[in-house]
Amino acid sequence: TGLTLGNSVTTIEYKAFYRCTGLTCVTVGSNVITIEGSAFYGCSGLTGIYFKGDAPALAETAFNYVDATVYYLPGATGWGATYGGLPTAVWATSIADIDMNGDVNLWDFATFAAAWQTEDEVDDEYNPLCDISDPIDGAINAADLKVFVDNWLVPLISPCSLSIADVDMDGDVNFSDFAMFAAAWQAVDEQDEAYNPLCDISEPADSVINEADLAVFANEWLVTPCQ
């Protein structure tokens, strides 16, 4: 139901996802420059399309019979109030994503480092985009560094990039999810304080964290979502 198109993709071709009614969410890589006719025609289950780059050239029929919202990153160009007849909205990024490209990485660190230990109205190197602690104090200091470190390499999240086993919803099924799952193991709804409904991931949900949920969790273990 969820799909991520990597940055190697440049064109979404004619009828690529024609009538894929089970498709609910798509993340489009930053290098897509063209979406051809009927590419998503009749994708009636589609609710969100997340673009990492500028607005691609778009055929008129690309989104016929689609009712979804298009999300784009701050600073991306070519976007308006609608795209292909669909409403648009800004895709929120991490507060530490200083260049707002969807990733907190070395480019952001270089910008942060250049502003380190500077103060508003005192230093020309002060960058308000790096003043990310709460409350803002007009200085780039250890409080801002803590926020930056907490967001370091955290992936940009879209609804289609979340696995059902991604209990903490950080984009990866890893040991932090396993710790939460283990803490709820064998707990029963309305009987155990340890019961966590986010860990009740078997289908159908049976209000107990047991082997059925473990089987689902194991199948999702370390799987990169939506790739």
Coordinates of C-alpha atoms in Angstrom, one line a residue:
T1 CA 0.0 0.0 0.0
G2 CA 3.0 2.3 0.5
L3 CA 5.7 3.0 -2.1
T4 CA 8.9 5.0 -2.2
L5 CA 10.5 5.9 -5.5
G6 CA 14.2 6.4 -5.0
N7 CA 16.3 9.3 -6.3
S8 CA 17.5 7.2 -9.3
V9 CA 14.0 7.5 -10.8
T10 CA 13.5 10.5 -13.2
T11 CA 10.2 9.7 -14.9
I12 CA 7.0 8.1 -13.7
E13 CA 5.8 6.6 -17.0
Y14 CA 2.5 6.4 -18.7
K15 CA 0.0 4.3 -16.7
A16 CA 2.8 3.2 -14.3
F17 CA 0.3 2.8 -11.4
Y18 CA -2.9 2.7 -13.5
R19 CA -5.9 1.7 -11.3
C20 CA -3.7 0.5 -8.3
T21 CA -6.6 0.9 -6.0
G22 CA -4.7 -0.6 -3.0
L23 CA -2.0 2.1 -3.2
T24 CA -2.5 4.6 -0.3
C25 CA 0.7 6.6 -0.1
V26 CA 3.6 7.4 -2.4
T27 CA 7.0 9.1 -1.6
V28 CA 8.6 10.6 -4.8
G29 CA 12.4 11.0 -4.9
S30 CA 14.0 14.4 -5.6
N31 CA 15.1 13.6 -9.2
V32 CA 11.7 12.9 -10.7
I33 CA 11.2 15.6 -13.4
T34 CA 8.3 14.1 -15.4
I35 CA 5.0 12.4 -14.5
E36 CA 3.3 11.1 -17.7
G37 CA -0.3 10.6 -18.6
S38 CA -2.5 8.4 -16.4
A39 CA 0.4 7.5 -14.2
F40 CA -1.8 7.4 -11.1
Y41 CA -5.2 7.2 -13.0
G42 CA -7.9 5.6 -10.8
C43 CA -5.7 5.2 -7.7
S44 CA -8.8 5.7 -5.6
G45 CA -7.2 4.6 -2.3
L46 CA -4.4 7.2 -2.6
T47 CA -4.5 9.8 0.2
G48 CA -1.0 11.3 0.2
I49 CA 1.8 11.9 -2.3
Y50 CA 5.0 13.2 -0.8
F51 CA 7.6 14.9 -3.1
K52 CA 11.2 15.4 -2.1
G53 CA 12.1 17.7 -5.0
D54 CA 10.7 20.5 -7.2
A55 CA 7.4 20.1 -9.0
P56 CA 7.8 17.7 -11.9
A57 CA 6.3 18.4 -15.3
L58 CA 2.9 16.9 -15.2
A59 CA 0.5 15.4 -17.8
E60 CA -3.1 16.5 -17.4
T61 CA -4.5 13.0 -16.8
A62 CA -1.8 11.9 -14.3
F63 CA -4.1 12.1 -11.3
N64 CA -7.5 11.5 -12.8
Y65 CA -9.9 9.9 -10.3
V66 CA -7.5 10.5 -7.4
D67 CA -8.5 12.2 -4.2
A68 CA -5.2 12.9 -2.4
T69 CA -3.1 15.7 -0.9
V70 CA 0.3 16.5 -2.4
Y71 CA 3.0 17.4 0.1
Y72 CA 6.2 19.2 -0.8
L73 CA 9.3 20.3 1.1
P74 CA 9.9 23.9 2.2
G75 CA 12.1 25.7 -0.4
A76 CA 11.1 23.4 -3.3
T77 CA 10.0 25.3 -6.4
G78 CA 7.1 25.0 -8.8
W79 CA 4.5 24.3 -6.3
G80 CA 1.2 26.2 -5.9
A81 CA -2.1 25.8 -4.0
T82 CA -2.9 22.8 -6.3
Y83 CA -0.9 20.4 -8.4
G84 CA -2.6 18.3 -11.1
G85 CA -6.0 19.3 -9.6
L86 CA -5.0 18.1 -6.1
P87 CA -4.6 20.3 -3.0
T88 CA -1.0 20.8 -1.8
A89 CA 0.5 21.3 1.7
V90 CA 4.0 21.8 3.1
W91 CA 5.7 18.6 4.3
A92 CA 7.0 19.3 7.7
T93 CA 10.7 18.6 8.2
S94 CA 12.8 18.2 11.4
I95 CA 13.7 21.4 13.2
A96 CA 17.4 20.5 12.7
D97 CA 17.0 20.1 8.9
I98 CA 18.5 23.5 8.4
D99 CA 18.7 23.3 4.6
M100 CA 15.2 21.8 4.5
N101 CA 16.0 19.0 2.1
G102 CA 14.4 16.3 4.1
D103 CA 17.5 14.9 5.9
V104 CA 19.6 16.0 8.9
N105 CA 23.1 15.4 7.6
L106 CA 26.5 16.8 7.1
W107 CA 25.3 19.8 5.1
D108 CA 23.2 20.8 8.1
F109 CA 26.1 20.2 10.5
A110 CA 28.4 22.4 8.4
T111 CA 25.9 25.2 8.7
F112 CA 25.4 24.6 12.4
A113 CA 29.1 24.5 13.0
A114 CA 29.6 27.8 11.2
A115 CA 27.2 29.5 13.6
W116 CA 28.4 27.8 16.7
Q117 CA 28.8 30.0 19.8
T118 CA 27.5 33.1 18.0
E119 CA 24.9 35.5 19.3
D120 CA 22.2 37.5 17.7
E121 CA 23.0 41.2 17.1
V122 CA 26.6 40.6 18.0
D123 CA 28.1 38.1 15.4
D124 CA 27.7 38.3 11.7
E125 CA 27.9 34.5 11.7
Y126 CA 24.7 34.1 13.8
N127 CA 22.1 32.1 11.9
P128 CA 18.6 32.1 13.3
L129 CA 17.9 28.8 11.5
C130 CA 20.4 27.2 13.9
D131 CA 18.8 28.6 17.1
I132 CA 16.6 25.6 17.5
S133 CA 16.3 25.2 21.3
D134 CA 13.1 26.0 23.0
P135 CA 12.7 28.7 24.0
I136 CA 14.9 30.5 21.5
D137 CA 17.6 32.4 23.4
G138 CA 19.4 34.3 20.6
A139 CA 22.6 32.2 20.9
I140 CA 23.8 29.1 19.2
N141 CA 25.0 27.0 22.2
A142 CA 24.8 23.7 23.9
A143 CA 21.0 23.8 24.1
D144 CA 20.8 24.0 20.4
L145 CA 23.5 21.3 20.0
K146 CA 21.4 18.9 22.1
V147 CA 18.4 19.4 19.8
F148 CA 20.6 18.9 16.8
V149 CA 22.1 15.7 18.1
D150 CA 18.7 14.3 19.0
N151 CA 17.6 14.8 15.3
W152 CA 20.9 13.6 13.7
L153 CA 20.3 11.3 10.8
V154 CA 16.6 10.8 11.8
P155 CA 14.8 10.0 8.5
L156 CA 12.1 12.2 7.1
I157 CA 8.8 10.5 8.0
S158 CA 5.8 10.2 5.8
P159 CA 2.8 8.0 6.6
C160 CA 3.7 5.6 3.8
S161 CA 7.2 5.0 5.3
L162 CA 5.9 3.6 8.6
S163 CA 5.8 -0.2 9.2
I164 CA 3.1 -1.6 11.4
A165 CA 5.9 -2.8 13.6
D166 CA 7.5 0.6 13.8
V167 CA 6.1 1.1 17.3
D168 CA 7.9 4.3 18.1
M169 CA 7.2 5.6 14.6
D170 CA 10.7 6.8 13.9
G171 CA 11.0 5.2 10.4
D172 CA 12.9 2.1 11.4
V173 CA 11.9 -1.3 13.0
N174 CA 14.9 -1.6 15.3
F175 CA 15.9 -2.3 18.9
S176 CA 13.9 0.7 20.3
D177 CA 10.8 -0.9 18.9
F178 CA 11.9 -4.3 20.2
A179 CA 12.3 -2.9 23.7
M180 CA 8.7 -1.5 23.7
F181 CA 7.5 -4.8 22.3
A182 CA 9.3 -6.9 24.9
A183 CA 7.9 -4.7 27.7
A184 CA 4.4 -5.4 26.5
W185 CA 5.0 -9.2 25.9
Q186 CA 2.1 -11.4 27.1
A187 CA 0.2 -8.4 28.4
V188 CA -3.6 -8.4 28.0
D189 CA -5.8 -5.4 27.4
E190 CA -7.7 -4.1 30.5
Q191 CA -5.7 -6.5 32.7
D192 CA -2.1 -5.5 32.5
E193 CA -0.7 -2.0 32.8
A194 CA 2.1 -3.1 30.5
Y195 CA -0.4 -3.7 27.6
N196 CA 0.5 -1.4 24.7
P197 CA -2.1 -1.3 21.8
L198 CA 0.7 -0.2 19.4
C199 CA 2.2 -3.7 19.9
D200 CA -1.0 -5.5 19.1
I201 CA -0.2 -5.8 15.4
S202 CA -1.5 -9.2 14.4
E203 CA -4.6 -9.3 12.2
P204 CA -7.2 -9.3 13.6
A205 CA -6.1 -7.6 16.8
D206 CA -6.9 -9.9 19.8
S207 CA -6.0 -7.6 22.7
V208 CA -3.0 -9.6 23.8
I209 CA 0.6 -9.3 22.9
N210 CA 1.5 -12.9 21.9
E211 CA 3.1 -15.1 19.3
A212 CA 0.8 -13.8 16.5
D213 CA 2.1 -10.3 17.1
L214 CA 5.7 -11.6 17.3
A215 CA 5.4 -13.3 13.9
V216 CA 4.4 -9.9 12.4
F217 CA 7.2 -8.1 14.2
A218 CA 9.8 -10.6 13.1
N219 CA 8.7 -10.3 9.4
E220 CA 9.2 -6.5 9.7
W221 CA 12.5 -6.7 11.6
L222 CA 15.1 -4.3 10.1
V223 CA 13.2 -4.1 6.9
T224 CA 13.6 -0.6 5.3
P225 CA 10.1 0.7 5.0
C226 CA 8.5 1.2 1.5
Q227 CA 11.6 0.6 -0.5

